[in-house]
PDB file of N, CA, C and O in Angstrom:
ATOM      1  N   UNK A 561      96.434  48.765 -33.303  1.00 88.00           N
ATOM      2  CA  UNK A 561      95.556  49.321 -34.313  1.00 88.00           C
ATOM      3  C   UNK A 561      94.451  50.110 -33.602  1.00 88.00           C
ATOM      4  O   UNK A 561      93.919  49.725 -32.561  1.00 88.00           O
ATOM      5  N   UNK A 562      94.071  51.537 -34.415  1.00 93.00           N
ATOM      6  CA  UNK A 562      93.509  51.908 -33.154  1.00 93.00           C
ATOM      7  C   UNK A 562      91.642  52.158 -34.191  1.00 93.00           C
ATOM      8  O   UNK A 562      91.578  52.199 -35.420  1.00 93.00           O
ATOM      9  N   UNK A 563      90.433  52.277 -33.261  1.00 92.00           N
ATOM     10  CA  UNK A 563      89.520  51.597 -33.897  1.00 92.00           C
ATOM     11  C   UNK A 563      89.157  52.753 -35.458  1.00 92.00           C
ATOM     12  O   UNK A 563      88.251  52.449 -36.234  1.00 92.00           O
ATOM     13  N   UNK A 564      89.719  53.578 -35.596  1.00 94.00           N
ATOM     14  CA  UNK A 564      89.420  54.449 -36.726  1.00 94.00           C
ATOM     15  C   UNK A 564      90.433  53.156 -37.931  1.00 94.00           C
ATOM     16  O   UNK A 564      90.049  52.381 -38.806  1.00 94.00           O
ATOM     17  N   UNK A 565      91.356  53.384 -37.549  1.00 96.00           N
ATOM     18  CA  UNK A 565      92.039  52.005 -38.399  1.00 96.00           C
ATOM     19  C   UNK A 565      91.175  50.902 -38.874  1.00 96.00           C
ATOM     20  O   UNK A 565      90.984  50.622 -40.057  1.00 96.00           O
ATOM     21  N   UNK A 566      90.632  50.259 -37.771  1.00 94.00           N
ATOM     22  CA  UNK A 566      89.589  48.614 -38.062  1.00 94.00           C
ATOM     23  C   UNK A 566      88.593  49.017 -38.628  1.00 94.00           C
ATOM     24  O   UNK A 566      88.141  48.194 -39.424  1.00 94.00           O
ATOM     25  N   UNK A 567      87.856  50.279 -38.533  1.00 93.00           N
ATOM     26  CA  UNK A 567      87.009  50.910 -39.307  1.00 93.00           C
ATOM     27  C   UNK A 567      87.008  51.053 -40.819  1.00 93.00           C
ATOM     28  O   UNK A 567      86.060  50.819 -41.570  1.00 93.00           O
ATOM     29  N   UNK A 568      88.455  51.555 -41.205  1.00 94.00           N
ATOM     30  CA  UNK A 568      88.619  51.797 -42.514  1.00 94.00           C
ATOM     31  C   UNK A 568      88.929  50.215 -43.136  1.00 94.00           C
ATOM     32  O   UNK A 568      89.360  50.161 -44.288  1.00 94.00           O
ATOM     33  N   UNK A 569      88.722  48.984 -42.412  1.00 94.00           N
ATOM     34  CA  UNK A 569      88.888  47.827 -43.231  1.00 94.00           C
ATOM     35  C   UNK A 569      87.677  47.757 -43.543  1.00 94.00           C
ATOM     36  O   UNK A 569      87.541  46.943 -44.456  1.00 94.00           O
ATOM     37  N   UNK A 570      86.416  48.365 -43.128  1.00 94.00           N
ATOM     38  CA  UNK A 570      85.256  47.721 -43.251  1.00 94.00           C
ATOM     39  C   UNK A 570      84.791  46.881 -41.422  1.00 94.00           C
ATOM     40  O   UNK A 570      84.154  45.829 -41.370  1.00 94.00           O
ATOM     41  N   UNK A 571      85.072  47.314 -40.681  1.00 95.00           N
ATOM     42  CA  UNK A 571      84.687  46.122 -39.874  1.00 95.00           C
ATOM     43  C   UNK A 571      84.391  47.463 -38.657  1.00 95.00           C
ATOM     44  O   UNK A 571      85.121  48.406 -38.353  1.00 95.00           O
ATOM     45  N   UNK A 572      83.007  47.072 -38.146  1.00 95.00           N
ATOM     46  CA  UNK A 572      81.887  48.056 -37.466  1.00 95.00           C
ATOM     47  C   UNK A 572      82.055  47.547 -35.727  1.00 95.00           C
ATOM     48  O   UNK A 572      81.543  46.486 -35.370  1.00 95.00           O
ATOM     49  N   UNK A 573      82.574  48.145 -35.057  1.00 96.00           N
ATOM     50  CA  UNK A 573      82.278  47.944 -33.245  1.00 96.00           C
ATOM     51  C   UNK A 573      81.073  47.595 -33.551  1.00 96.00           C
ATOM     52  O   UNK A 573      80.486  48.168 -34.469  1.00 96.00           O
ATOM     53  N   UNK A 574      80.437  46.500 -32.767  1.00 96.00           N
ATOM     54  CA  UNK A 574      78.938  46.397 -32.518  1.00 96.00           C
ATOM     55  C   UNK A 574      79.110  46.371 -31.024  1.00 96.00           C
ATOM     56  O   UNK A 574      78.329  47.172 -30.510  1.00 96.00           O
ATOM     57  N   UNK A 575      79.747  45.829 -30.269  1.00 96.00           N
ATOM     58  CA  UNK A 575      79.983  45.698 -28.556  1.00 96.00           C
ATOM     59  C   UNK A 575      80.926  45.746 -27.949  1.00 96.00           C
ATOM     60  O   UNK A 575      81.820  45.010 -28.367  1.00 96.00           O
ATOM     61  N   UNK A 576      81.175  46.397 -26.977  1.00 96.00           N
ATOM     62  CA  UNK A 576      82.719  46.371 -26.151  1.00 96.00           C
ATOM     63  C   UNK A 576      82.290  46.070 -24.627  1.00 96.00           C
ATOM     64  O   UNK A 576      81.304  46.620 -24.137  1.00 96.00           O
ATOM     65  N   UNK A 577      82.945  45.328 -24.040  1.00 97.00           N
ATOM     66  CA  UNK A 577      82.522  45.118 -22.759  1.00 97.00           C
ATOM     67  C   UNK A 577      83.902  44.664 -21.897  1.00 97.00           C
ATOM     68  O   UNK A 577      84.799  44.433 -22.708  1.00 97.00           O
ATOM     69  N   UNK A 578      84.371  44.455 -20.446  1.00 97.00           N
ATOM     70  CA  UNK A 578      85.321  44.298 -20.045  1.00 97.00           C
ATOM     71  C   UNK A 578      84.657  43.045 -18.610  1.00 97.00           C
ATOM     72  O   UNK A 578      83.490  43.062 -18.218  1.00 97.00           O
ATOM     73  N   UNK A 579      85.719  42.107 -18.082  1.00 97.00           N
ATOM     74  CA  UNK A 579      85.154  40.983 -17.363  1.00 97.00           C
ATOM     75  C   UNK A 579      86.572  41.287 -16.425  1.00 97.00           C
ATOM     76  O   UNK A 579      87.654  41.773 -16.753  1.00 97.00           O
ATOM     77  N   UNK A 580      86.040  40.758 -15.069  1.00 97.00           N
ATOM     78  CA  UNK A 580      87.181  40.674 -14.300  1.00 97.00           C
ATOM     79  C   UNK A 580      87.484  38.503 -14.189  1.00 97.00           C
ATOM     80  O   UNK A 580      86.773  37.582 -13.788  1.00 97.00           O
ATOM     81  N   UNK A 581      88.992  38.587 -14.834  1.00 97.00           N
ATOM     82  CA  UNK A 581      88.983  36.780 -14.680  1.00 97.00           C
ATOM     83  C   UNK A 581      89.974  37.160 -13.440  1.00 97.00           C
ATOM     84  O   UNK A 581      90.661  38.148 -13.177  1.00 97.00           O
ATOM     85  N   UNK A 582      89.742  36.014 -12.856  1.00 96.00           N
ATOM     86  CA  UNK A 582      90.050  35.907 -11.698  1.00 96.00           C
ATOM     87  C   UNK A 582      91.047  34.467 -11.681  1.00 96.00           C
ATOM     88  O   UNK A 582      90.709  33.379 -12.148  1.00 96.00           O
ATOM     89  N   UNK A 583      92.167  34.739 -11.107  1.00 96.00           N
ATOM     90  CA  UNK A 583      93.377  33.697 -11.469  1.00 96.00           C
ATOM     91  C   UNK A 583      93.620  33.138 -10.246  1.00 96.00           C
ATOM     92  O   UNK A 583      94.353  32.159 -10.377  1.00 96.00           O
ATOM     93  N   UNK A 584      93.336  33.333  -9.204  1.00 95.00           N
ATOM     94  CA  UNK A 584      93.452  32.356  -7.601  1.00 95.00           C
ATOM     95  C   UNK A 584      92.667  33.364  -6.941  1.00 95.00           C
ATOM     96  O   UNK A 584      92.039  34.309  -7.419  1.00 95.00           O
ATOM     97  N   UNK A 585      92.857  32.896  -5.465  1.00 92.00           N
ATOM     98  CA  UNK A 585      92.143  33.676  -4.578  1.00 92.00           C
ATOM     99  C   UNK A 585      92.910  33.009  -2.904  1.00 92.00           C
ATOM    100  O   UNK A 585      93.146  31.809  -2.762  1.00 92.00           O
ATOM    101  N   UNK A 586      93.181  34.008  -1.847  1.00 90.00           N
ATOM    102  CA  UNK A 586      94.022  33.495  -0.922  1.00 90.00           C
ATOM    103  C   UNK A 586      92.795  33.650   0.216  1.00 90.00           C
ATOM    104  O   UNK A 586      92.110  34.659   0.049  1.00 90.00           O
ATOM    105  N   UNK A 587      92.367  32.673   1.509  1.00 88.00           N
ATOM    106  CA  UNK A 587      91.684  32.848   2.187  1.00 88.00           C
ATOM    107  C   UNK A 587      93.032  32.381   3.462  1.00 88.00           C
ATOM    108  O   UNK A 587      93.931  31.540   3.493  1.00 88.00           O
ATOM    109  N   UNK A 588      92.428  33.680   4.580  1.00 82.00           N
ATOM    110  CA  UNK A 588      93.179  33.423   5.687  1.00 82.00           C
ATOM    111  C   UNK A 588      92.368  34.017   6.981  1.00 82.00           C
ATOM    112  O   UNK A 588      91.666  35.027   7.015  1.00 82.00           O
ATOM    113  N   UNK A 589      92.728  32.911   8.247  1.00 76.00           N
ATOM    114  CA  UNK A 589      91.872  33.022   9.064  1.00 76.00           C
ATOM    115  C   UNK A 589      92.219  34.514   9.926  1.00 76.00           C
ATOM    116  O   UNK A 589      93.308  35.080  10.023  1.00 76.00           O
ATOM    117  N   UNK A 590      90.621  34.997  10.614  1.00 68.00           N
ATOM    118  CA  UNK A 590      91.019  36.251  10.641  1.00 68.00           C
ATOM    119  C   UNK A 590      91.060  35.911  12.388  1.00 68.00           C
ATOM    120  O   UNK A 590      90.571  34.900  12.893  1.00 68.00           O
ATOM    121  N   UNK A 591      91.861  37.167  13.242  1.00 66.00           N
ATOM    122  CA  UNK A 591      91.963  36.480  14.481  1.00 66.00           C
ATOM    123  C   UNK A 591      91.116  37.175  15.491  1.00 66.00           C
ATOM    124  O   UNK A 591      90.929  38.390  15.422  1.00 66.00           O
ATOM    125  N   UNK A 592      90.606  36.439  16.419  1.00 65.00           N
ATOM    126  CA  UNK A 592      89.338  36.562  16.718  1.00 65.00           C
ATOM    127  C   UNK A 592      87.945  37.277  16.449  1.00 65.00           C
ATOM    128  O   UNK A 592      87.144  38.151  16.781  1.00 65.00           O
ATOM    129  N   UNK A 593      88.277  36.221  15.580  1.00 64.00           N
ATOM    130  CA  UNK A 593      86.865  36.314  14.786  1.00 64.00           C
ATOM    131  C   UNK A 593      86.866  34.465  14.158  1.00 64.00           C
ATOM    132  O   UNK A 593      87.709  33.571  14.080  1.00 64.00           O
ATOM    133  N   UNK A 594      85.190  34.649  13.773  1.00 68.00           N
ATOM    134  CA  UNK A 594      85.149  33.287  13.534  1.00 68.00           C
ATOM    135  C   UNK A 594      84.760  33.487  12.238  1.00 68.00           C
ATOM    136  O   UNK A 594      84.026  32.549  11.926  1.00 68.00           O
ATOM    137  N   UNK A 595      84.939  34.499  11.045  1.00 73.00           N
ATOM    138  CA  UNK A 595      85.228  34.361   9.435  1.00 73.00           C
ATOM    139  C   UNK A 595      86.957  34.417   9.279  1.00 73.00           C
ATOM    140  O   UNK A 595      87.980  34.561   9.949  1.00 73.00           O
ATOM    141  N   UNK A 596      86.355  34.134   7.537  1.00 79.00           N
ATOM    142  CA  UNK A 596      87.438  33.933   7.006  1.00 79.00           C
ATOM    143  C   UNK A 596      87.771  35.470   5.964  1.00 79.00           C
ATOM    144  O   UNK A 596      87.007  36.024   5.172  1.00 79.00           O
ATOM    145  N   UNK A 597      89.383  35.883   6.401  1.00 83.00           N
ATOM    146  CA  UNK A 597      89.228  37.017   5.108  1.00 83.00           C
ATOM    147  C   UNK A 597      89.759  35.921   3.459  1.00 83.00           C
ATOM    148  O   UNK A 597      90.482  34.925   3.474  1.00 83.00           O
ATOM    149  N   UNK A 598      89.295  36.376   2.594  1.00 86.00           N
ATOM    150  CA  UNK A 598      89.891  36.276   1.049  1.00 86.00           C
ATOM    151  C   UNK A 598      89.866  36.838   0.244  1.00 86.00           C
ATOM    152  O   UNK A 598      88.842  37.346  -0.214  1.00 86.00           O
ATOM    153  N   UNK A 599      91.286  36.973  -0.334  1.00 89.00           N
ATOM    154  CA  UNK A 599      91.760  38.127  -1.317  1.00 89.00           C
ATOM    155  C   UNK A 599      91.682  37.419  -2.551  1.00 89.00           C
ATOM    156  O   UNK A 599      92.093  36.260  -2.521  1.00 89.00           O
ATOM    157  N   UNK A 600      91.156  37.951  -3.847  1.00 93.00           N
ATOM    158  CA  UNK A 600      90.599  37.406  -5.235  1.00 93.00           C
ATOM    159  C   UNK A 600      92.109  38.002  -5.935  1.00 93.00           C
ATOM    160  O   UNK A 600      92.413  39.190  -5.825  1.00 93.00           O
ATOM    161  N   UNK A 601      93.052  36.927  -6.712  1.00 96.00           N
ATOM    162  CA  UNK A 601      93.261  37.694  -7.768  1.00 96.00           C
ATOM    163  C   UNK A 601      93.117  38.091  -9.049  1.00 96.00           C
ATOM    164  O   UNK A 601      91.932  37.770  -9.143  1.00 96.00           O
ATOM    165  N   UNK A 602      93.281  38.371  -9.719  1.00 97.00           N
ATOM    166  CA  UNK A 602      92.832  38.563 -11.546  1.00 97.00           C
ATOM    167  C   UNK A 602      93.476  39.788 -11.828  1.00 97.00           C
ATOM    168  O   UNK A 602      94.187  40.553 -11.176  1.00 97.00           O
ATOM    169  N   UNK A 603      92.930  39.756 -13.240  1.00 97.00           N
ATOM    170  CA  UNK A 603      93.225  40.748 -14.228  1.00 97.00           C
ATOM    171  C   UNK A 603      91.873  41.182 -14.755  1.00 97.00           C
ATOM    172  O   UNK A 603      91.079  40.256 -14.920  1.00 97.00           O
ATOM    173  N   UNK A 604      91.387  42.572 -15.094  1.00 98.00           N
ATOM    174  CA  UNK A 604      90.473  42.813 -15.914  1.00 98.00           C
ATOM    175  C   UNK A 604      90.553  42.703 -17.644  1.00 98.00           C
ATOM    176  O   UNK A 604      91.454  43.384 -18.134  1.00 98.00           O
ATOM    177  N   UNK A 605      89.901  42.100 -18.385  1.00 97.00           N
ATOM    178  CA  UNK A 605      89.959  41.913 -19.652  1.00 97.00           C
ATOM    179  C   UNK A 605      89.065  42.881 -20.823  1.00 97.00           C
ATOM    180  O   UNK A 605      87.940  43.231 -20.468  1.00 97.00           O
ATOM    181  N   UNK A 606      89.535  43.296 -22.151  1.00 96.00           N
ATOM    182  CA  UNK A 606      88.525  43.568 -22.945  1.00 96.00           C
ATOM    183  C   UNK A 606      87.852  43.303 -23.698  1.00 96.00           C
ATOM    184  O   UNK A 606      88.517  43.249 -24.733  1.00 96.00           O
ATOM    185  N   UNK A 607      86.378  42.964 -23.996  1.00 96.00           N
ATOM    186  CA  UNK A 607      86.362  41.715 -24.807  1.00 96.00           C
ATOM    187  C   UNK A 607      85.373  42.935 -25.928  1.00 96.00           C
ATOM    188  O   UNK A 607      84.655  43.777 -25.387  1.00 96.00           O
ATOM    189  N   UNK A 608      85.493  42.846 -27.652  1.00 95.00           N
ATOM    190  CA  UNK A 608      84.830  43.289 -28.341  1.00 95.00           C
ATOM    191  C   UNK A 608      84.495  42.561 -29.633  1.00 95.00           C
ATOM    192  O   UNK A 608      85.067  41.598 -30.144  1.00 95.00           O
ATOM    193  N   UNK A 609      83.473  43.221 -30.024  1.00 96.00           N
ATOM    194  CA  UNK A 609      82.596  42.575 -30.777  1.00 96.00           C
ATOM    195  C   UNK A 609      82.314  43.282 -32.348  1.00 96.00           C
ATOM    196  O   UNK A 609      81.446  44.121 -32.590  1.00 96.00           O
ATOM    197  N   UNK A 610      83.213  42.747 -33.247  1.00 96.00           N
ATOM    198  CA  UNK A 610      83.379  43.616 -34.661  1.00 96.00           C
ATOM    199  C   UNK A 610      82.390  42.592 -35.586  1.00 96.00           C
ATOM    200  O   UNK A 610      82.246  41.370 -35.539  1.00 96.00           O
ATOM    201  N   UNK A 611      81.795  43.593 -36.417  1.00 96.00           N
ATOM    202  CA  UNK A 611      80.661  42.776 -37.434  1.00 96.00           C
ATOM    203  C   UNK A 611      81.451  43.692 -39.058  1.00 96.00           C
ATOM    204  O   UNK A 611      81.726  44.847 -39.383  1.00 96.00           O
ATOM    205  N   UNK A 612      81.538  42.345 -39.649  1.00 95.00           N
ATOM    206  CA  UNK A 612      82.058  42.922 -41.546  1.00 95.00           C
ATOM    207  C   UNK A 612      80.938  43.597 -41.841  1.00 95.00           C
ATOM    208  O   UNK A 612      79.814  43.099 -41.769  1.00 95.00           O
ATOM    209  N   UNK A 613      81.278  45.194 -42.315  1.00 90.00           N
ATOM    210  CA  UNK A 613      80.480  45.698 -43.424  1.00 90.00           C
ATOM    211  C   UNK A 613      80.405  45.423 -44.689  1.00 90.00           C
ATOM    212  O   UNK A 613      81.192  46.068 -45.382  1.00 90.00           O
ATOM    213  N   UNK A 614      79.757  44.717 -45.208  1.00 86.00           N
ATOM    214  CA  UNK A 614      79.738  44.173 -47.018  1.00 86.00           C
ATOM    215  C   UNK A 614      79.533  45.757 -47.428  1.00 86.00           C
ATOM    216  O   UNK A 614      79.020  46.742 -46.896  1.00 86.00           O
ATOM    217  N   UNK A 615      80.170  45.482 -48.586  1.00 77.00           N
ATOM    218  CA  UNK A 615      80.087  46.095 -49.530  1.00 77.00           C
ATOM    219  C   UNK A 615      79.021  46.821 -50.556  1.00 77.00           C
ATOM    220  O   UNK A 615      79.043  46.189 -51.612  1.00 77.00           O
ATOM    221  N   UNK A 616      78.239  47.754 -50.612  1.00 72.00           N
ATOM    222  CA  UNK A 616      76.940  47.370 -51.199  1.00 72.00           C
ATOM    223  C   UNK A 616      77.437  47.814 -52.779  1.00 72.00           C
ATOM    224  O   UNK A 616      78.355  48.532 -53.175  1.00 72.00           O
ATOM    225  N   UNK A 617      76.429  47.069 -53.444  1.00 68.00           N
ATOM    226  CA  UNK A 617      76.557  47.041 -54.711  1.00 68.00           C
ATOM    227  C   UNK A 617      75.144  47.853 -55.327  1.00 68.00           C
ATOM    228  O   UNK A 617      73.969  47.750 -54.974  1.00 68.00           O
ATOM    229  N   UNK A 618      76.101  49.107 -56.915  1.00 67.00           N
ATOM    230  CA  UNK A 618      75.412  49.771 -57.294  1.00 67.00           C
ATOM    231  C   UNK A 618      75.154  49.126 -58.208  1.00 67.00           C
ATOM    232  O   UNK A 618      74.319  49.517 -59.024  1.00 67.00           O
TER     233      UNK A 618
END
């Protein structure tokens, strides 16, 4: 559904924002050296925020 669609139900974007979740992460020793490398994995997500327009009454 695309947002001109959710619009015509009545229902207004108020916020859109996106998060990176992160699903493991691999740490491996690096060689000579005394850190550690680690690789994060995830997916980025979209998260939004729709508010009902009532109806106004004449």
């Amino acid at each position: 559904m695309t947002l001109g669609q959710i619009e015509a139900l009545r229902w207004h974007l108020e916020h859109a924002g996106y998060v990176f979740v992160e699903t493991g992460s691999t740490s491996t020793n690096r060689v000579l050296a005394t850190e550690q490398g680690v690789v994060t994995k995830g997916h980025v997500a979209g998260i939004s925020l729709f508010r009902r327009v009532e109806q106004q009454k004449i």
